[in-house]
Coordinates of C-alpha atoms in Angstrom, one line a residue:
Chain A
M1 CA 0.0 0.0 0.0
Y2 CA 1.2 3.4 -0.6
A3 CA -2.2 5.0 0.2
Q4 CA -1.9 5.8 3.9
L5 CA -4.9 8.1 4.3
V6 CA -7.8 7.8 2.1
E7 CA -10.9 9.8 2.7
T8 CA -14.1 8.0 2.2
G9 CA -16.2 10.8 3.2
I10 CA -18.4 8.6 5.2
K11 CA -18.8 9.1 8.9
R12 CA -21.2 6.3 9.8
L13 CA -21.8 2.8 8.1
K14 CA -25.2 1.8 6.8
N15 CA -26.8 -1.5 7.5
L16 CA -28.3 -3.3 4.7
D17 CA -31.8 -2.4 5.6
E18 CA -31.0 1.4 5.2
M19 CA -29.7 0.9 1.7
A20 CA -31.5 1.5 -1.6
P21 CA -32.0 -1.6 -3.5
Q22 CA -29.1 -1.1 -5.9
E23 CA -26.6 -0.3 -3.0
R24 CA -27.8 -3.5 -1.0
A25 CA -27.3 -5.6 -4.0
F26 CA -23.8 -4.1 -4.4
Q27 CA -23.0 -4.7 -0.8
E28 CA -24.3 -8.3 -0.9
K29 CA -22.0 -8.9 -3.7
I30 CA -19.0 -7.5 -1.9
D31 CA -20.0 -9.6 1.1
A32 CA -20.1 -12.7 -1.1
E33 CA -16.5 -11.8 -2.2
I34 CA -17.6 -11.2 -5.8
K35 CA -15.2 -8.7 -7.5
I36 CA -16.5 -5.6 -8.6
E37 CA -15.6 -4.8 -12.1
A38 CA -15.5 -1.5 -14.2
K39 CA -19.0 -1.6 -15.7
N40 CA -20.8 -2.6 -12.6
W41 CA -22.9 -0.3 -10.6
M42 CA -21.0 1.0 -7.6
P43 CA -21.8 3.6 -4.9
E44 CA -20.1 7.0 -6.0
A45 CA -18.3 7.2 -2.6
Y46 CA -16.8 3.6 -3.3
R47 CA -15.7 5.0 -6.8
Q48 CA -14.3 8.2 -5.4
T49 CA -12.5 6.2 -2.5
L50 CA -10.8 3.9 -5.1
I51 CA -9.9 6.7 -7.4
R52 CA -8.2 8.4 -4.5
Q53 CA -6.5 5.2 -3.3
I54 CA -5.3 3.9 -6.5
S55 CA -4.1 7.2 -7.6
Q56 CA -2.3 7.7 -4.4
H57 CA -0.7 4.3 -4.9
A58 CA 0.3 5.1 -8.5
H59 CA 1.9 8.5 -7.5
S60 CA 3.9 6.6 -4.8
E61 CA 5.3 4.5 -7.4
I62 CA 6.4 7.5 -9.5
V63 CA 7.6 9.6 -6.7
G64 CA 9.4 6.6 -5.2
M65 CA 11.6 6.3 -8.2
L66 CA 13.3 9.5 -6.9
P67 CA 15.0 8.3 -3.7
E68 CA 16.5 5.3 -5.6
G69 CA 17.3 7.3 -8.7
N70 CA 19.4 9.3 -6.5
W71 CA 21.9 6.5 -6.2
I72 CA 21.6 4.9 -9.8
T73 CA 24.6 7.0 -11.1
R74 CA 26.6 6.0 -8.0
A75 CA 26.0 2.4 -7.5
P76 CA 29.2 0.8 -6.6
T77 CA 29.3 -2.3 -9.0
L78 CA 27.9 -3.2 -12.3
K79 CA 25.5 -5.9 -10.7
R80 CA 24.2 -3.4 -8.2
K81 CA 23.8 -0.7 -10.8
L82 CA 21.9 -3.2 -13.0
Q83 CA 19.6 -4.4 -10.2
L84 CA 18.7 -0.8 -9.3
M85 CA 18.0 0.2 -12.8
A86 CA 15.8 -3.0 -13.2
K87 CA 13.9 -2.0 -9.9
V88 CA 13.2 1.7 -11.0
Q89 CA 12.1 0.5 -14.3
D90 CA 9.7 -1.9 -12.5
E91 CA 8.5 0.9 -10.6
A92 CA 7.5 3.1 -13.5
G93 CA 5.8 0.0 -14.9
H94 CA 3.7 -0.3 -11.7
G95 CA 2.8 3.3 -11.8
L96 CA 1.5 2.6 -15.4
Y97 CA -0.5 -0.5 -14.2
L98 CA -2.1 1.5 -11.5
Y99 CA -3.0 4.5 -13.5
S100 CA -4.7 2.2 -15.9
A101 CA -6.6 0.5 -13.2
M102 CA -7.6 3.9 -11.8
E103 CA -8.8 5.0 -15.3
T104 CA -11.2 2.0 -15.3
L105 CA -13.1 4.0 -12.6
G106 CA -13.6 6.9 -15.1
A107 CA -10.8 9.0 -13.6
D108 CA -8.3 10.7 -16.0
R109 CA -4.6 10.1 -15.6
D110 CA -3.4 13.6 -16.5
E111 CA -6.0 15.2 -14.1
E112 CA -4.7 13.2 -11.2
I113 CA -1.1 13.8 -12.1
A114 CA -1.9 17.5 -12.2
R115 CA -3.3 17.1 -8.7
L116 CA -0.2 15.6 -7.5
H117 CA 1.9 18.3 -8.9
A118 CA -0.5 20.9 -7.3
G119 CA 0.2 19.2 -3.9
K120 CA -3.4 18.3 -3.7
A121 CA -2.9 14.6 -4.0
K122 CA -0.9 12.4 -1.6
Y123 CA 1.8 9.8 -2.1
S124 CA 3.5 7.6 0.5
S125 CA 5.1 9.5 3.2
I126 CA 8.2 7.3 3.0
F127 CA 9.5 8.9 -0.2
N128 CA 9.9 12.2 1.5
Y129 CA 13.0 10.8 3.4
P130 CA 16.3 11.4 1.8
T131 CA 18.7 8.5 0.7
L132 CA 22.0 9.5 2.2
T133 CA 24.2 6.4 1.7
W134 CA 24.4 3.4 -0.5
A135 CA 23.1 1.4 2.3
D136 CA 19.8 3.1 2.0
M137 CA 19.4 1.3 -1.2
G138 CA 19.2 -2.0 0.5
V139 CA 17.4 -0.7 3.5
V140 CA 14.6 0.9 1.1
G141 CA 14.5 -2.5 -0.7
W142 CA 14.1 -4.6 2.6
L143 CA 12.0 -2.3 4.9
V144 CA 10.2 0.0 2.5
D145 CA 9.3 -2.7 -0.3
G146 CA 8.7 -5.1 2.7
A147 CA 6.2 -2.9 4.2
A148 CA 4.6 -2.3 0.8
I149 CA 4.3 -6.0 0.1
V150 CA 2.7 -6.7 3.5
N151 CA 0.1 -4.2 2.4
Q152 CA -0.1 -5.2 -1.2
V153 CA -0.4 -8.9 -0.5
V154 CA -3.7 -8.3 1.3
L155 CA -4.9 -5.9 -1.6
Q156 CA -4.6 -8.9 -4.0
R157 CA -8.0 -9.7 -2.4
T158 CA -9.4 -6.1 -2.6
S159 CA -13.0 -5.9 -3.9
Y160 CA -12.4 -4.0 -6.9
G161 CA -11.1 -6.4 -9.8
P162 CA -8.8 -4.3 -11.7
Y163 CA -7.0 -3.2 -8.5
A164 CA -6.7 -6.6 -7.2
R165 CA -5.2 -7.9 -10.5
A166 CA -2.8 -5.0 -10.7
M167 CA -1.6 -6.0 -7.2
V168 CA -0.9 -9.6 -8.2
R169 CA 1.5 -8.5 -10.9
I170 CA 3.1 -5.9 -8.8
C171 CA 3.7 -8.2 -5.8
K172 CA 5.6 -10.7 -7.8
E173 CA 8.2 -8.0 -8.9
E174 CA 8.2 -6.3 -5.5
S175 CA 9.0 -9.4 -3.7
F176 CA 12.0 -9.8 -6.0
H177 CA 13.1 -6.4 -5.3
Q178 CA 12.8 -6.9 -1.6
R179 CA 14.9 -10.1 -1.5
Q180 CA 17.7 -8.1 -3.6
G181 CA 17.6 -5.3 -1.0
Y182 CA 17.9 -7.6 1.8
E183 CA 20.9 -9.6 -0.1
L184 CA 22.6 -6.2 -0.4
L185 CA 22.4 -5.7 3.2
L186 CA 23.6 -9.2 4.1
T187 CA 26.6 -8.6 1.8
L188 CA 27.7 -5.3 3.5
M189 CA 27.1 -6.9 6.9
H190 CA 28.8 -10.2 6.4
E191 CA 31.3 -9.2 3.8
G192 CA 31.7 -5.6 4.5
N193 CA 34.2 -3.5 6.5
D194 CA 33.4 -1.5 9.6
A195 CA 32.5 1.5 7.7
Q196 CA 30.2 -0.4 5.5
K197 CA 28.5 -2.0 8.6
A198 CA 28.0 1.3 10.3
M199 CA 26.5 2.6 7.2
V200 CA 23.9 -0.2 7.3
Q201 CA 23.0 0.4 11.0
D202 CA 22.6 4.2 10.3
A203 CA 20.3 3.5 7.4
I204 CA 18.1 1.2 9.6
N205 CA 18.1 4.0 12.3
R206 CA 16.8 6.5 10.0
F207 CA 14.3 4.3 8.0
W208 CA 12.9 2.1 10.7
W209 CA 10.1 4.3 12.0
P210 CA 9.1 5.9 8.7
S211 CA 8.8 2.4 7.4
L212 CA 6.3 1.5 10.3
M213 CA 4.4 4.8 9.5
M214 CA 3.7 3.3 5.8
F215 CA 0.8 1.3 7.5
G216 CA -1.0 4.7 8.2
P217 CA -2.5 5.9 11.4
S218 CA -3.2 3.6 14.0
D219 CA -6.8 2.2 14.0
A220 CA -8.0 4.4 16.8
D221 CA -7.3 7.4 14.6
S222 CA -8.4 5.7 11.3
P223 CA -12.1 7.0 10.9
N224 CA -12.2 6.1 7.3
S225 CA -11.1 2.5 7.9
A226 CA -14.6 1.3 8.7
Q227 CA -16.2 1.9 5.4
S228 CA -13.2 0.8 3.5
M229 CA -13.3 -2.5 5.4
A230 CA -17.0 -2.9 4.8
W231 CA -16.5 -2.3 1.1
K232 CA -13.5 -4.9 1.3
I233 CA -11.3 -2.3 -0.3
K234 CA -9.1 -2.7 2.8
R235 CA -9.0 -6.2 4.2
Q236 CA -7.0 -5.7 7.3
S237 CA -6.5 -2.9 9.5
N238 CA -3.5 -0.6 9.7
D239 CA -2.3 -1.9 13.0
E240 CA -2.7 -5.7 12.2
L241 CA -0.6 -5.2 9.0
R242 CA 2.0 -3.0 11.0
Q243 CA 2.3 -5.8 13.5
R244 CA 2.6 -8.5 10.9
F245 CA 5.4 -6.5 9.3
I246 CA 7.2 -6.1 12.7
D247 CA 6.8 -9.9 13.4
Q248 CA 8.3 -10.9 10.2
T249 CA 11.0 -8.3 10.0
V250 CA 12.7 -8.6 13.4
P251 CA 14.1 -12.0 12.9
Q252 CA 15.5 -10.6 9.6
L253 CA 17.0 -7.8 11.5
E254 CA 18.7 -10.3 13.8
L255 CA 20.0 -12.2 10.9
L256 CA 21.7 -9.1 9.7
G257 CA 23.3 -8.6 13.1
C258 CA 21.7 -5.2 13.4
T259 CA 19.4 -3.5 15.9
A260 CA 16.1 -1.4 15.6
P261 CA 16.2 2.1 17.1
D262 CA 13.4 1.0 19.5
P263 CA 14.3 0.3 23.2
D264 CA 10.8 -1.1 23.6
L265 CA 11.0 -3.6 20.9
K266 CA 10.6 -7.1 22.4
W267 CA 9.1 -10.4 22.2
N268 CA 5.7 -10.8 24.1
E269 CA 5.2 -14.6 24.7
E270 CA 1.7 -14.0 25.9
R271 CA 0.7 -12.2 22.7
G272 CA 2.9 -14.1 20.3
H273 CA 3.9 -10.8 18.8
Y274 CA 6.7 -8.3 19.2
D275 CA 5.7 -5.4 21.4
F276 CA 7.2 -2.3 20.1
G277 CA 7.5 1.5 21.0
A278 CA 5.2 4.5 20.4
I279 CA 5.3 6.0 16.7
Q280 CA 5.9 9.7 16.4
W281 CA 2.5 10.4 14.9
E282 CA 3.3 14.3 15.0
E283 CA 6.1 13.5 12.4
F284 CA 3.8 11.3 10.3
Y285 CA 1.1 14.0 10.0
Q286 CA 3.7 16.7 9.3
V287 CA 5.3 14.6 6.5
L288 CA 1.9 14.0 5.0
K289 CA 1.2 17.7 5.1
G290 CA 4.1 18.5 3.1
N291 CA 6.6 19.3 5.9
G292 CA 8.9 16.4 5.7
P293 CA 12.6 16.4 4.8
C294 CA 12.2 16.1 1.1
N295 CA 8.6 16.8 0.2
R296 CA 9.4 20.1 -1.6
E297 CA 12.3 18.5 -3.7
R298 CA 10.2 15.5 -4.7
L299 CA 7.3 17.6 -6.1
E300 CA 9.7 20.1 -7.6
T301 CA 11.4 17.3 -9.5
R302 CA 8.3 15.8 -10.7
R303 CA 6.6 19.1 -11.6
A304 CA 10.0 20.2 -13.5
A305 CA 10.0 16.8 -15.3
Y306 CA 6.5 17.2 -16.5
E307 CA 6.9 21.0 -17.5
D308 CA 10.2 20.4 -19.2
G309 CA 8.9 17.5 -21.1
A310 CA 5.8 19.3 -22.5
W311 CA 7.3 20.2 -25.8
V312 CA 8.4 16.5 -26.3
R313 CA 4.8 15.4 -25.6
E314 CA 3.3 18.0 -27.8
A315 CA 5.8 16.8 -30.7
A316 CA 4.7 13.3 -30.3
V317 CA 0.9 14.2 -30.6
A318 CA 1.9 16.6 -33.7
Y319 CA 3.8 13.9 -35.4
A320 CA 1.1 11.1 -34.6
R321 CA -1.5 13.5 -36.2
K322 CA 0.8 14.2 -39.4
Q323 CA 1.3 10.4 -39.9
Q324 CA -2.5 9.8 -39.5
Q325 CA -3.1 12.5 -42.1
R326 CA -0.6 11.2 -44.5
H327 CA -2.2 7.6 -44.1
T328 CA -5.6 9.0 -44.8
A329 CA -4.4 11.1 -47.9
A330 CA -2.5 8.1 -49.3
Chain B
M1 CA 50.6 -3.3 -31.7
N2 CA 50.0 -7.0 -31.3
P3 CA 46.7 -8.6 -32.2
L4 CA 45.7 -9.2 -28.5
D5 CA 46.1 -5.6 -27.6
D6 CA 44.0 -4.6 -30.7
K7 CA 41.2 -7.0 -29.3
I8 CA 41.4 -5.6 -25.8
H9 CA 41.2 -2.2 -26.9
W10 CA 38.2 -2.8 -29.2
L11 CA 36.4 -4.6 -26.3
L12 CA 37.1 -1.6 -24.1
R13 CA 35.9 0.8 -26.9
L14 CA 32.6 -1.3 -26.9
G15 CA 32.3 -1.7 -23.1
D16 CA 33.2 1.8 -22.2
S17 CA 30.9 3.3 -24.9
A18 CA 27.9 1.2 -23.7
L19 CA 28.8 2.0 -20.0
V20 CA 29.0 5.8 -20.4
Q21 CA 26.0 5.9 -22.7
G22 CA 24.0 3.8 -20.0
Q23 CA 25.4 6.1 -17.2
R24 CA 24.0 9.2 -19.2
L25 CA 20.7 7.5 -19.4
C26 CA 20.7 6.8 -15.6
E27 CA 20.9 10.5 -15.2
W28 CA 17.4 10.8 -16.6
C29 CA 15.8 8.7 -14.0
G30 CA 12.8 10.7 -12.6
H31 CA 13.3 13.5 -15.1
A32 CA 11.8 12.2 -18.3
P33 CA 9.0 13.8 -20.2
A34 CA 6.6 10.9 -19.7
I35 CA 6.4 7.7 -17.5
E36 CA 6.7 5.7 -20.5
E37 CA 9.9 7.3 -21.4
E38 CA 11.2 6.7 -17.8
L39 CA 10.8 3.0 -18.5
A40 CA 12.2 3.1 -21.9
L41 CA 15.3 5.0 -20.9
M42 CA 15.9 2.8 -18.0
N43 CA 15.3 -0.1 -20.2
V44 CA 17.9 0.9 -22.9
G45 CA 20.4 1.8 -20.0
L46 CA 19.9 -1.4 -18.5
D47 CA 20.6 -3.3 -21.7
L48 CA 23.8 -1.3 -22.5
I49 CA 25.3 -1.6 -18.9
G50 CA 24.6 -5.4 -19.2
Q51 CA 26.6 -5.4 -22.4
A52 CA 29.4 -3.4 -20.9
R53 CA 29.7 -6.0 -18.3
N54 CA 29.8 -8.7 -20.9
W55 CA 32.5 -7.1 -22.9
Y56 CA 34.5 -6.4 -19.7
E57 CA 34.2 -9.9 -18.6
Y58 CA 35.8 -11.1 -21.8
A59 CA 38.3 -8.2 -21.7
V60 CA 39.6 -9.4 -18.2
V61 CA 39.9 -13.0 -19.5
L62 CA 42.3 -11.6 -22.1
L63 CA 44.1 -9.2 -19.8
V64 CA 45.0 -11.7 -17.1
D65 CA 46.3 -9.1 -14.8
G66 CA 43.9 -9.9 -11.8
R67 CA 41.4 -7.3 -12.6
T68 CA 37.7 -7.8 -12.6
A69 CA 35.0 -6.3 -15.0
D70 CA 34.2 -3.9 -11.9
D71 CA 37.7 -2.9 -11.7
L72 CA 37.6 -1.8 -15.4
A73 CA 34.5 0.2 -14.8
F74 CA 35.1 1.7 -11.6
R75 CA 38.9 1.9 -11.2
R76 CA 40.2 3.4 -14.4
D77 CA 40.5 7.1 -15.0
D78 CA 39.4 8.9 -18.0
R79 CA 42.8 8.8 -19.8
S80 CA 42.2 4.9 -19.9
F81 CA 38.6 5.0 -20.9
R82 CA 38.2 4.3 -24.6
N83 CA 34.4 5.2 -25.3
L84 CA 33.3 7.2 -28.2
L85 CA 33.4 11.0 -27.5
L86 CA 29.9 11.2 -28.6
V87 CA 28.5 9.0 -25.7
E88 CA 30.1 11.2 -22.9
Q89 CA 28.2 14.3 -24.1
P90 CA 25.8 15.7 -21.6
N91 CA 22.1 14.9 -21.9
G92 CA 20.9 18.3 -22.7
D93 CA 17.4 18.6 -23.7
Y94 CA 15.4 15.5 -24.9
A95 CA 16.5 16.2 -28.4
V96 CA 20.0 16.2 -27.7
T97 CA 19.7 12.8 -25.7
M98 CA 17.7 11.3 -28.6
A99 CA 20.1 12.6 -31.3
R100 CA 22.9 11.1 -29.3
Q101 CA 21.2 7.9 -28.9
F102 CA 20.4 7.7 -32.4
F103 CA 23.8 8.4 -33.6
Y104 CA 25.3 5.8 -31.2
D105 CA 22.7 3.2 -32.0
A106 CA 23.4 3.4 -35.6
W107 CA 27.1 3.0 -35.0
H108 CA 26.4 0.2 -32.5
H109 CA 24.1 -1.8 -34.7
A110 CA 26.4 -1.7 -37.6
A111 CA 29.3 -2.7 -35.5
L112 CA 27.5 -5.6 -33.8
S113 CA 26.2 -6.7 -37.0
G114 CA 29.8 -7.2 -38.3
M115 CA 30.9 -8.9 -35.2
A116 CA 28.0 -11.4 -35.0
A117 CA 29.8 -13.6 -37.5
S118 CA 33.3 -13.1 -35.7
R119 CA 35.8 -15.9 -35.9
D120 CA 36.2 -15.2 -32.1
E121 CA 33.3 -17.2 -30.7
H122 CA 33.1 -15.2 -27.5
I123 CA 32.8 -11.9 -29.5
A124 CA 30.3 -13.6 -31.8
A125 CA 28.2 -14.7 -28.9
I126 CA 28.0 -11.4 -27.0
A127 CA 27.4 -9.6 -30.3
A128 CA 24.5 -11.7 -31.2
K129 CA 22.8 -11.2 -28.0
A130 CA 23.6 -7.4 -27.9
L131 CA 22.3 -7.1 -31.4
K132 CA 18.8 -8.1 -30.5
E133 CA 18.7 -5.3 -27.9
V134 CA 20.4 -2.8 -30.1
T135 CA 18.0 -3.3 -32.9
Y136 CA 15.2 -2.3 -30.5
H137 CA 17.2 0.8 -29.4
L138 CA 17.7 2.0 -32.9
T139 CA 14.2 1.6 -33.9
R140 CA 13.2 3.6 -30.9
S141 CA 15.8 6.3 -31.2
A142 CA 15.1 6.6 -35.0
E143 CA 11.4 7.1 -34.2
W144 CA 12.1 9.8 -31.6
V145 CA 14.4 11.7 -34.3
Q146 CA 11.5 11.5 -36.5
R147 CA 8.9 12.6 -34.0
L148 CA 10.8 15.5 -32.7
G149 CA 12.2 16.5 -36.2
D150 CA 8.8 16.4 -37.8
G151 CA 6.6 17.2 -34.7
T152 CA 6.1 20.9 -33.9
E153 CA 8.0 23.9 -34.9
V154 CA 9.7 24.1 -31.6
S155 CA 10.6 20.4 -31.6
H156 CA 11.9 20.7 -35.2
Q157 CA 14.2 23.6 -34.0
R158 CA 15.5 21.7 -31.1
M159 CA 16.2 18.5 -33.0
C160 CA 18.0 20.5 -35.8
A161 CA 20.0 22.3 -32.8
A162 CA 20.7 18.9 -31.2
V163 CA 22.1 17.4 -34.5
E164 CA 24.2 20.3 -35.1
R165 CA 25.6 20.1 -31.6
L166 CA 26.6 16.6 -31.6
W167 CA 27.5 16.4 -35.1
R168 CA 31.3 17.3 -34.6
F169 CA 31.8 14.1 -32.6
T170 CA 30.4 11.8 -35.2
F171 CA 33.9 11.6 -36.9
E172 CA 34.8 8.8 -34.8
L173 CA 31.7 6.8 -35.8
T174 CA 33.1 6.5 -39.5
E175 CA 36.6 6.4 -38.6
V176 CA 38.6 3.4 -39.9
D177 CA 41.8 3.2 -37.9
D178 CA 44.7 0.7 -38.4
A179 CA 43.7 -1.4 -35.5
Q180 CA 40.2 -1.8 -36.7
A181 CA 41.7 -2.7 -40.2
R182 CA 43.8 -5.4 -38.6
L183 CA 41.0 -6.8 -36.5
A184 CA 38.8 -6.9 -39.7
A185 CA 41.5 -8.7 -41.6
S186 CA 41.7 -11.5 -39.3
G187 CA 37.9 -11.9 -39.1
I188 CA 37.5 -10.6 -35.5
I189 CA 35.2 -7.6 -36.4
G190 CA 33.4 -6.8 -39.5
D191 CA 34.7 -4.4 -42.4
P192 CA 34.9 -0.9 -40.6
A193 CA 34.3 0.6 -44.1
Q194 CA 31.1 -1.2 -44.4
R195 CA 30.2 0.0 -40.9
A196 CA 30.7 3.4 -41.8
E197 CA 28.7 3.2 -45.0
A198 CA 25.9 1.6 -43.0
W199 CA 25.9 4.6 -40.6
N200 CA 25.9 7.2 -43.2
A201 CA 23.1 5.5 -44.9
T202 CA 20.9 5.0 -41.6
V203 CA 21.6 8.6 -40.5
A204 CA 20.7 10.1 -44.0
L205 CA 17.5 8.2 -44.3
V206 CA 16.3 8.9 -40.8
C207 CA 17.1 12.7 -40.8
E208 CA 15.6 13.0 -44.2
K209 CA 12.3 11.6 -43.0
A210 CA 12.7 13.7 -39.8
T211 CA 13.1 16.8 -42.0
V212 CA 16.5 17.5 -40.3
P213 CA 19.2 18.7 -42.5
L214 CA 22.4 17.0 -42.0
P215 CA 25.9 19.0 -41.9
A216 CA 28.9 18.1 -44.1
P217 CA 30.8 14.9 -42.7
A218 CA 32.4 15.8 -39.5
V219 CA 36.3 16.0 -39.4
P220 CA 38.5 14.9 -36.7
N221 CA 38.8 17.5 -33.8
Y222 CA 42.2 16.5 -32.4
L223 CA 40.5 14.4 -29.5
S224 CA 40.3 10.8 -29.7
G225 CA 38.3 8.5 -27.5
R226 CA 40.2 5.4 -28.4
N227 CA 43.5 7.0 -27.3
G228 CA 41.9 8.2 -24.0
L229 CA 41.7 11.8 -25.2
H230 CA 38.4 13.0 -24.0
T231 CA 36.3 16.0 -23.5
E232 CA 36.0 17.7 -20.3
H233 CA 32.8 16.0 -19.6
L234 CA 34.0 12.5 -18.8
G235 CA 36.2 13.3 -15.8
P236 CA 33.0 14.4 -13.7
L237 CA 30.8 11.6 -15.1
L238 CA 33.5 9.1 -13.8
A239 CA 34.0 11.0 -10.6
E240 CA 30.3 10.4 -9.8
M241 CA 30.1 6.9 -11.1
Q242 CA 33.3 5.7 -9.4
Y243 CA 33.0 7.4 -6.0
L244 CA 32.1 4.4 -3.7
Q245 CA 34.7 2.2 -5.3
R246 CA 37.3 5.0 -4.8
A247 CA 36.3 5.9 -1.2
Y248 CA 36.3 2.4 0.1
P249 CA 39.1 0.5 -1.8
N250 CA 38.9 -3.2 -1.7
A251 CA 35.4 -3.3 -0.1
R252 CA 32.8 -5.9 -1.2
W253 CA 29.4 -4.7 -2.2

């Protein structure tokens, strides 16, 4: 998931008796686990919520190319450079799948991208953190893609068919990236020198909490979740997914020989889960509002790419039109 | 110069050109005019850097001095790099990037076609694989030269300016030096005169379709990529690309 806070605009859930016949039929279909497809009737709020969520997800893939793109020219070996290039290429592809899925809902890609550039649409908070060392490439692969996968694996069962199918394709590639990221870190920790090991621990220290924030606000502060869950857009709560991520990640952290920057992190035998410390929600909301470390740079970069490329896109359109005219004339 | 040196230098010419061109494409990441172009630029760059690795891996077999492919990429300075001057030129706008790509692809395609039947089976194998990729690169860059050249008035002006800007480095693309003549005579690479002819024909055809006038053939400018005499653009490119390997010598990544 890269959609951390999606407004449904709905404060209170209706029960089936309160629904008009069409809406009730829709909800019964959802309850029966039948996928909703583009041409099916759906409540307007369901459509709008999905447009917001899928576009946020798509924007995240595109903005998410920037922190990694920052190291492509500096990757230390040919193998690592190739891996990173393949990964960024996949991310651009994921963005395209998701924009396509979003367009099945009647939304327009250019309009949604314009909203992103105007600062009106969100993308994942994680991409507002800078990548300062090479180890960040491993940590982004391992923790950030890891958190994304935990979210996205669940979204493979999301109620809207085109979104669910995009997730299946994306998860396959994403899992591969995550393993590569972890392997990169294992190499640094097991074969690296002291400076490289310190680089890894420093990267974990910086990305640990932001990765946990990728699951969105705690359930107590997620007023939109109830409707998203009833529509089965969301299948599990933010806190459940966050806990699953921590439980699966801590053993990997130990295998690396690193630590988490969380003195409260410890196994709870009774719960069968790891307990962990309090997330700094103030930071999360500030970053989402645009006050994170790189928000401004990320948006400026995307805007500049789009604006500087306008003449290229116009040329492509003009050329296509000329070709068509020549074809018709001939 | 002995035949082995000729061959190693040629392998470095191919590998360094692919790597430097790939590095330039990496600089576009996140800045392309459309998402489809982000994908395509990274795709082409990925192919090229993969090819560079293949050429280097064969070069180190012949060098037998203990260096690895990564050493060749990350531990040589610009006086030892043998890439074409063309590919080290800065990205400029999209017209410059596409014109550079097209001139290089046309050269690359002709060079690889000549090597696919090499008497050296390693070269033949690498070239055959690379040729499939470069055929796609050439189709794509030729299309962009046409789209921009025959697009809007603005894009036409920019494409003409890009061709004019890069043209002076194209003398290396049709150059037939003694080393190439020797390699061709022993069946290691194709006939460099044919390669030059193919390059001229492709460029003339595509630029005509693109309504972009071509200048008179470029003349040597006293620099020489194959002799490690580069423009001032290569040094900073390598400084960025090689920094981790230089900062942490002998580290594993």
